[in-house]
Amino acid sequence: EERKEILALRSQLILVLGELFATNGISDEEEDTPIPRKLHGESTPKQGADKEVKEITQVNQLNVSKWGIKFNGDQSGSINSFLEKVEEMREARSVTKDRLYRAAVELFEDKALIWFRANRERIGSWDRLVQELKLEFRPADYDDRLWEEIRKRTQGPDETIGIYVAVMEAMFNRLSEGVGEAERLKILRRNIAPFYQMQLGLTKVTTIQELIQLGRSLEATRSAVEAYVPPTRRNKKSLEPDLAYAGTGEINEEMPILAEIQCWNCGKTGHMTRNCDKILKCFGCGKAGVMKAQCPNCRNWRRGNRESNRESNWRRDGDRNRETRTDRNNANVEQVEESGNGVNAPQRAG
């Protein structure tokens, strides 16, 4: 009997608290957490009742300022980004739209707060407030300009395929009208980095999720390629030296550098003439003990050739000069003969 009376008193207390919150602007619809009928682990009925009252009080308290979200109405801030953050917090805290609208004054400051105070009574609900905020703080040609940004938004060099697609999907969601997946996929394939476009050029991709999966596979392959290092050279300390990598560089490593050099003195390869062990000889006339540059026979022969050539040149020049003088004499004789035949010869001045 005593326990029944306690339970009845607790139920009456809950009803009184509900009416008290209702008079302060809290309706039954705004209670987000259901009132438990039975609390497990309570030691006494009084402790259970106190806990229930505490839970009801916590549910109906809402301090939006602790969310750290503010909108001031400046063009530097995006109204869509603001509304998305508020919606995420509302869902995370299980807050109804009616309660959020009553506490919305804490979400605004500066010009946005002035505008909200002037239109709060006219708007009356959170959904209507969202519509009015978009009309007031978004440009008139917002959709056209956003479409232009979407078409120009290409993938950055440090963006993964997953991050880039997420950014693009957020931009699509901010349009006033939804965009089909086929159109979104077309824009994504055109704007992804050239690395993905070249690899997926001949691959049929039908969904955005499939594009993400293929892009991630390509990223994994690229990371493996960039991390590749050539095998280490053969090491005598290897556990299995016969299975170690032996490159062509190791085979040719001990080949002499002068393998293609041929000695003019002995005709063999591998050394130069000045380093030859055999007796030197002139490769011009065969004189032993000297090279051609120091050979007296070849030097005299070269000197004789130069003198012979010089004498030939002198003779040739002398003949040419004599021919020139002969031609001049003949011309003078002919001129005298013509003068004797009555032809007027040119007279000298003076």
Short mmCIF file of C-alpha atoms in Angstrom, two decimals:
data_model
loop_
_atom_site.label_atom_id
_atom_site.label_comp_id
_atom_site.label_asym_id
_atom_site.label_seq_id
_atom_site.Cartn_x
_atom_site.Cartn_y
_atom_site.Cartn_z
CA GLU A 1 0.00 0.00 0.00
CA GLU A 2 2.79 2.41 0.91
CA ARG A 3 4.58 1.76 -2.41
CA LYS A 4 1.41 2.43 -4.38
CA GLU A 5 0.97 5.75 -2.62
CA ILE A 6 4.57 6.72 -3.46
CA LEU A 7 4.07 5.84 -7.10
CA ALA A 8 0.88 7.86 -7.22
CA LEU A 9 2.60 10.87 -5.67
CA ARG A 10 5.41 10.56 -8.19
CA SER A 11 2.98 10.52 -11.09
CA GLN A 12 1.22 13.60 -9.72
CA LEU A 13 4.59 15.35 -9.36
CA ILE A 14 5.45 14.58 -12.99
CA LEU A 15 2.12 16.00 -14.15
CA VAL A 16 2.67 19.17 -12.11
CA LEU A 17 6.11 19.63 -13.58
CA GLY A 18 4.72 19.11 -17.07
CA GLU A 19 2.09 21.79 -16.54
CA LEU A 20 4.73 24.11 -15.10
CA PHE A 21 6.95 23.80 -18.17
CA ALA A 22 3.92 24.16 -20.44
CA THR A 23 3.06 27.53 -18.91
CA ASN A 24 6.64 28.65 -19.64
CA GLY A 25 6.32 27.88 -23.33
CA ILE A 26 7.23 24.17 -23.26
CA SER A 27 4.62 21.91 -24.87
CA ASP A 28 4.23 18.16 -24.68
CA GLU A 29 5.35 17.95 -28.31
CA GLU A 30 8.75 19.41 -27.37
CA GLU A 31 9.64 16.72 -24.87
CA ASP A 32 12.25 14.81 -26.89
CA THR A 33 13.07 12.13 -24.34
CA PRO A 34 10.23 9.85 -23.24
CA ILE A 35 9.58 9.67 -19.51
CA PRO A 36 10.64 6.23 -18.26
CA ARG A 37 7.95 4.25 -16.54
CA LYS A 38 10.40 2.27 -14.43
CA LEU A 39 13.92 3.11 -13.40
CA HIS A 40 16.19 0.12 -12.94
CA GLY A 41 18.65 -0.05 -10.08
CA GLU A 42 16.91 2.49 -7.84
CA SER A 43 17.32 1.79 -4.15
CA THR A 44 14.20 3.60 -2.96
CA PRO A 45 11.09 5.09 -4.67
CA LYS A 46 12.25 8.57 -3.58
CA GLN A 47 15.56 8.24 -5.44
CA GLY A 48 13.74 7.09 -8.57
CA ALA A 49 11.39 10.06 -8.45
CA ASP A 50 14.25 12.52 -8.00
CA LYS A 51 16.10 11.07 -10.95
CA GLU A 52 13.02 11.27 -13.13
CA VAL A 53 12.46 14.91 -12.27
CA LYS A 54 16.13 15.66 -13.01
CA GLU A 55 15.88 14.02 -16.42
CA ILE A 56 12.76 16.03 -17.33
CA THR A 57 14.46 19.26 -16.28
CA GLN A 58 17.58 18.50 -18.34
CA VAL A 59 15.55 17.67 -21.45
CA ASN A 60 13.66 20.94 -21.37
CA GLN A 61 16.73 23.10 -20.89
CA LEU A 62 18.26 24.40 -24.12
CA ASN A 63 21.26 26.71 -24.37
CA VAL A 64 21.97 27.27 -28.06
CA SER A 65 24.82 29.68 -27.35
CA LYS A 66 26.98 26.75 -26.22
CA TRP A 67 26.90 25.37 -29.77
CA GLY A 68 29.33 28.07 -30.88
CA ILE A 69 27.36 28.89 -34.03
CA LYS A 70 26.68 32.50 -34.98
CA PHE A 71 25.50 34.28 -38.13
CA ASN A 72 26.04 38.02 -38.55
CA GLY A 73 24.66 38.58 -42.05
CA ASP A 74 27.95 39.58 -43.72
CA GLN A 75 28.67 38.46 -47.26
CA SER A 76 31.83 36.73 -46.08
CA GLY A 77 29.70 34.13 -44.31
CA SER A 78 27.55 31.53 -46.08
CA ILE A 79 23.96 31.25 -44.92
CA ASN A 80 23.83 27.69 -46.22
CA SER A 81 26.86 26.67 -44.17
CA PHE A 82 25.29 28.25 -41.08
CA LEU A 83 21.98 26.44 -41.55
CA GLU A 84 23.73 23.11 -42.15
CA LYS A 85 25.69 23.42 -38.90
CA VAL A 86 22.56 24.31 -36.93
CA GLU A 87 20.65 21.38 -38.40
CA GLU A 88 23.46 18.99 -37.53
CA MET A 89 23.53 20.19 -33.92
CA ARG A 90 19.73 20.04 -33.67
CA GLU A 91 19.72 16.40 -34.71
CA ALA A 92 22.69 15.53 -32.51
CA ARG A 93 21.02 17.08 -29.42
CA SER A 94 17.52 15.77 -30.26
CA VAL A 95 16.05 19.26 -30.26
CA THR A 96 12.69 19.85 -31.89
CA LYS A 97 12.22 22.65 -34.40
CA ASP A 98 9.77 24.48 -32.12
CA ARG A 99 12.28 24.63 -29.28
CA LEU A 100 15.03 25.63 -31.68
CA TYR A 101 12.93 28.49 -33.03
CA ARG A 102 12.25 29.83 -29.53
CA ALA A 103 16.00 29.84 -28.84
CA ALA A 104 17.01 31.09 -32.30
CA VAL A 105 17.78 34.58 -31.00
CA GLU A 106 21.05 33.20 -29.62
CA LEU A 107 22.14 32.16 -33.13
CA PHE A 108 22.30 35.69 -34.59
CA GLU A 109 24.33 38.84 -34.11
CA ASP A 110 24.87 42.22 -35.77
CA LYS A 111 22.77 42.75 -38.91
CA ALA A 112 21.30 39.26 -38.81
CA LEU A 113 20.07 39.79 -35.24
CA ILE A 114 18.40 43.10 -36.20
CA TRP A 115 16.66 41.38 -39.11
CA PHE A 116 15.50 38.45 -36.93
CA ARG A 117 14.01 40.72 -34.27
CA ALA A 118 12.06 42.62 -36.92
CA ASN A 119 10.59 39.48 -38.51
CA ARG A 120 10.31 37.00 -35.62
CA GLU A 121 6.61 37.48 -34.97
CA ARG A 122 5.72 37.35 -38.66
CA ILE A 123 7.70 34.17 -39.38
CA GLY A 124 6.55 32.03 -36.43
CA SER A 125 8.34 28.67 -37.19
CA TRP A 126 11.80 27.27 -37.84
CA ASP A 127 11.03 25.98 -41.35
CA ARG A 128 9.66 29.37 -42.37
CA LEU A 129 12.71 31.03 -40.80
CA VAL A 130 15.05 28.90 -42.95
CA GLN A 131 13.21 29.96 -46.12
CA GLU A 132 13.24 33.65 -45.17
CA LEU A 133 16.96 33.55 -44.29
CA LYS A 134 17.81 32.13 -47.73
CA LEU A 135 15.71 34.76 -49.49
CA GLU A 136 17.29 37.59 -47.52
CA PHE A 137 20.95 36.61 -47.32
CA ARG A 138 21.55 34.74 -50.58
CA PRO A 139 22.18 36.57 -53.89
CA ALA A 140 19.25 36.81 -56.26
CA ASP A 141 21.14 34.79 -58.90
CA TYR A 142 22.52 32.34 -56.35
CA ASP A 143 21.74 29.15 -58.30
CA ASP A 144 23.26 30.42 -61.54
CA ARG A 145 26.44 31.53 -59.84
CA LEU A 146 26.70 28.33 -57.84
CA TRP A 147 26.27 26.26 -61.00
CA GLU A 148 29.14 28.18 -62.55
CA GLU A 149 31.31 27.48 -59.52
CA ILE A 150 30.40 23.80 -59.65
CA ARG A 151 31.43 23.50 -63.30
CA LYS A 152 34.76 25.22 -62.59
CA ARG A 153 35.52 23.36 -59.36
CA THR A 154 38.24 20.87 -60.29
CA GLN A 155 40.05 18.46 -58.02
CA GLY A 156 43.04 19.89 -56.18
CA PRO A 157 46.46 18.22 -56.37
CA ASP A 158 46.34 17.28 -52.67
CA GLU A 159 42.67 16.21 -52.60
CA THR A 160 41.77 12.54 -52.52
CA ILE A 161 38.92 11.31 -54.68
CA GLY A 162 36.74 10.83 -51.58
CA ILE A 163 37.26 14.38 -50.26
CA TYR A 164 36.70 15.94 -53.67
CA VAL A 165 33.45 14.07 -54.27
CA ALA A 166 32.21 15.01 -50.79
CA VAL A 167 32.88 18.69 -51.50
CA MET A 168 31.08 18.50 -54.82
CA GLU A 169 28.10 16.69 -53.30
CA ALA A 170 27.80 19.46 -50.68
CA MET A 171 27.76 22.05 -53.46
CA PHE A 172 25.06 20.13 -55.34
CA ASN A 173 22.96 19.94 -52.16
CA ARG A 174 23.02 23.73 -51.76
CA LEU A 175 21.23 24.25 -55.06
CA SER A 176 17.55 25.09 -54.83
CA GLU A 177 16.64 22.11 -57.02
CA GLY A 178 18.16 18.65 -56.83
CA VAL A 179 20.52 17.32 -59.50
CA GLY A 180 20.30 13.75 -60.78
CA GLU A 181 23.15 11.31 -60.21
CA ALA A 182 23.88 10.95 -63.93
CA GLU A 183 24.44 14.71 -64.29
CA ARG A 184 26.53 14.85 -61.12
CA LEU A 185 28.65 11.92 -62.28
CA LYS A 186 29.24 13.58 -65.65
CA ILE A 187 30.55 16.74 -63.99
CA LEU A 188 32.70 14.76 -61.55
CA ARG A 189 34.38 12.72 -64.28
CA ARG A 190 35.15 15.88 -66.24
CA ASN A 191 36.63 17.73 -63.25
CA ILE A 192 38.68 15.03 -61.51
CA ALA A 193 42.48 15.24 -61.76
CA PRO A 194 44.15 14.19 -65.05
CA PHE A 195 45.69 11.19 -63.30
CA TYR A 196 42.24 9.66 -62.73
CA GLN A 197 40.90 10.71 -66.13
CA MET A 198 43.71 8.96 -68.01
CA GLN A 199 43.34 5.76 -66.00
CA LEU A 200 39.53 5.68 -66.17
CA GLY A 201 39.19 6.89 -69.75
CA LEU A 202 38.07 3.50 -71.10
CA THR A 203 36.32 2.32 -67.91
CA LYS A 204 32.54 2.40 -67.70
CA VAL A 205 31.41 4.04 -64.46
CA THR A 206 27.69 4.13 -63.71
CA THR A 207 27.49 5.43 -60.12
CA ILE A 208 29.31 7.99 -58.00
CA GLN A 209 30.16 5.36 -55.41
CA GLU A 210 31.78 3.25 -58.11
CA LEU A 211 33.85 6.25 -59.16
CA ILE A 212 35.06 6.68 -55.57
CA GLN A 213 36.04 3.01 -55.28
CA LEU A 214 37.98 3.03 -58.56
CA GLY A 215 39.68 6.29 -57.59
CA ARG A 216 40.79 4.85 -54.26
CA SER A 217 42.26 1.81 -56.03
CA LEU A 218 44.24 4.12 -58.31
CA GLU A 219 45.47 6.10 -55.31
CA ALA A 220 46.69 2.92 -53.65
CA THR A 221 48.54 1.92 -56.84
CA ARG A 222 50.12 5.36 -57.16
CA SER A 223 51.29 5.25 -53.54
CA ALA A 224 52.90 1.86 -54.14
CA VAL A 225 54.66 3.13 -57.26
CA GLU A 226 55.96 6.22 -55.49
CA ALA A 227 57.22 4.11 -52.57
CA TYR A 228 59.11 1.68 -54.83
CA VAL A 229 62.87 1.43 -54.27
CA PRO A 230 65.31 -0.60 -56.43
CA PRO A 231 66.71 -3.83 -54.92
CA THR A 232 69.90 -3.56 -52.93
CA ARG A 233 73.15 -4.83 -54.42
CA ARG A 234 74.48 -8.26 -53.70
CA ASN A 235 75.88 -8.45 -50.19
CA LYS A 236 78.28 -11.09 -48.94
CA LYS A 237 76.42 -11.10 -45.63
CA SER A 238 73.13 -12.09 -47.24
CA LEU A 239 71.57 -15.29 -45.98
CA GLU A 240 71.11 -16.52 -49.54
CA PRO A 241 73.72 -14.69 -51.65
CA ASP A 242 73.01 -16.84 -54.69
CA LEU A 243 69.43 -15.53 -54.74
CA ALA A 244 70.35 -11.89 -54.24
CA TYR A 245 69.85 -9.46 -57.10
CA ALA A 246 72.85 -9.04 -59.39
CA GLY A 247 72.48 -6.15 -61.80
CA THR A 248 74.31 -5.63 -65.05
CA GLY A 249 76.22 -2.82 -63.41
CA GLU A 250 77.97 -5.30 -61.14
CA ILE A 251 79.09 -7.45 -64.09
CA ASN A 252 80.70 -4.55 -65.95
CA GLU A 253 81.98 -2.93 -62.80
CA GLU A 254 85.59 -4.22 -63.11
CA MET A 255 85.99 -3.69 -66.86
CA PRO A 256 88.95 -1.40 -67.68
CA ILE A 257 88.07 2.11 -68.68
CA LEU A 258 90.70 2.15 -71.48
CA ALA A 259 89.52 -1.07 -73.14
CA GLU A 260 88.92 0.66 -76.52
CA ILE A 261 92.23 2.61 -76.66
CA GLN A 262 94.80 1.20 -79.14
CA CYS A 263 98.55 1.75 -78.96
CA TRP A 264 100.10 3.13 -82.18
CA ASN A 265 103.45 1.61 -81.28
CA CYS A 266 102.56 -2.05 -80.79
CA GLY A 267 99.00 -2.09 -82.16
CA LYS A 268 97.50 -3.58 -79.00
CA THR A 269 94.58 -2.19 -76.98
CA GLY A 270 94.39 -1.19 -73.33
CA HIS A 271 97.17 1.43 -73.19
CA MET A 272 98.46 4.50 -74.94
CA THR A 273 101.69 4.84 -76.99
CA ARG A 274 103.55 6.78 -74.32
CA ASN A 275 102.88 3.96 -71.87
CA CYS A 276 103.92 1.16 -74.23
CA ASP A 277 106.55 -1.29 -72.92
CA LYS A 278 108.03 -2.01 -76.35
CA ILE A 279 110.73 0.08 -78.02
CA LEU A 280 109.30 3.21 -79.55
CA LYS A 281 109.47 3.68 -83.27
CA CYS A 282 108.36 6.33 -85.66
CA PHE A 283 105.15 5.24 -87.30
CA GLY A 284 105.96 7.49 -90.24
CA CYS A 285 109.34 6.09 -91.39
CA GLY A 286 109.90 3.28 -88.84
CA LYS A 287 112.96 4.81 -87.14
CA ALA A 288 113.44 3.16 -83.71
CA GLY A 289 113.58 5.06 -80.42
CA VAL A 290 111.59 8.12 -81.47
CA MET A 291 108.02 9.10 -82.12
CA LYS A 292 107.00 10.72 -85.39
CA ALA A 293 106.74 14.17 -83.81
CA GLN A 294 110.43 13.99 -82.81
CA CYS A 295 111.70 11.94 -85.80
CA PRO A 296 114.49 13.87 -87.64
CA ASN A 297 113.87 11.99 -90.89
CA CYS A 298 110.22 12.89 -91.01
CA ARG A 299 110.99 16.41 -89.86
CA ASN A 300 113.55 16.90 -92.70
CA TRP A 301 111.10 15.39 -95.14
CA ARG A 302 108.41 17.78 -94.04
CA ARG A 303 110.92 20.68 -94.27
CA GLY A 304 111.92 19.63 -97.79
CA ASN A 305 108.32 19.41 -98.88
CA ARG A 306 107.67 22.89 -97.56
CA GLU A 307 110.69 24.34 -99.41
CA SER A 308 109.74 22.50 -102.62
CA ASN A 309 106.22 23.80 -102.37
CA ARG A 310 107.51 27.31 -101.72
CA GLU A 311 109.77 27.16 -104.80
CA SER A 312 106.92 25.88 -106.95
CA ASN A 313 104.78 28.76 -105.79
CA TRP A 314 107.52 31.25 -106.62
CA ARG A 315 107.93 29.79 -110.10
CA ARG A 316 104.21 29.83 -110.69
CA ASP A 317 103.97 33.43 -109.54
CA GLY A 318 106.94 34.44 -111.74
CA ASP A 319 105.46 32.86 -114.83
CA ARG A 320 102.19 34.63 -114.17
CA ASN A 321 104.00 38.00 -113.84
CA ARG A 322 105.96 37.45 -117.06
CA GLU A 323 102.77 36.60 -118.92
CA THR A 324 101.21 39.79 -117.64
CA ARG A 325 104.17 41.90 -118.79
CA THR A 326 104.19 40.23 -122.20
CA ASP A 327 100.50 40.96 -122.67
CA ARG A 328 101.06 44.60 -121.82
CA ASN A 329 103.96 44.91 -124.32
CA ASN A 330 101.90 43.38 -127.09
CA ALA A 331 99.10 45.81 -126.37
CA ASN A 332 101.49 48.75 -126.63
CA VAL A 333 102.90 47.51 -129.96
CA GLU A 334 99.44 47.19 -131.41
CA GLN A 335 98.61 50.69 -130.27
CA VAL A 336 101.71 52.12 -132.02
CA GLU A 337 100.90 50.31 -135.22
CA GLU A 338 97.38 51.70 -135.26
CA SER A 339 98.81 55.18 -134.73
CA GLY A 340 101.06 54.76 -137.70
CA ASN A 341 98.12 53.75 -139.85
CA GLY A 342 96.41 57.06 -139.24
CA VAL A 343 94.52 56.21 -136.10
CA ASN A 344 94.60 59.03 -133.59
CA ALA A 345 96.44 57.94 -130.46
CA PRO A 346 95.58 59.43 -127.15
CA GLN A 347 97.79 62.39 -126.26
CA ARG A 348 99.39 62.83 -122.91
CA ALA A 349 98.56 65.88 -120.92
CA GLY A 350 101.35 68.47 -120.49
#
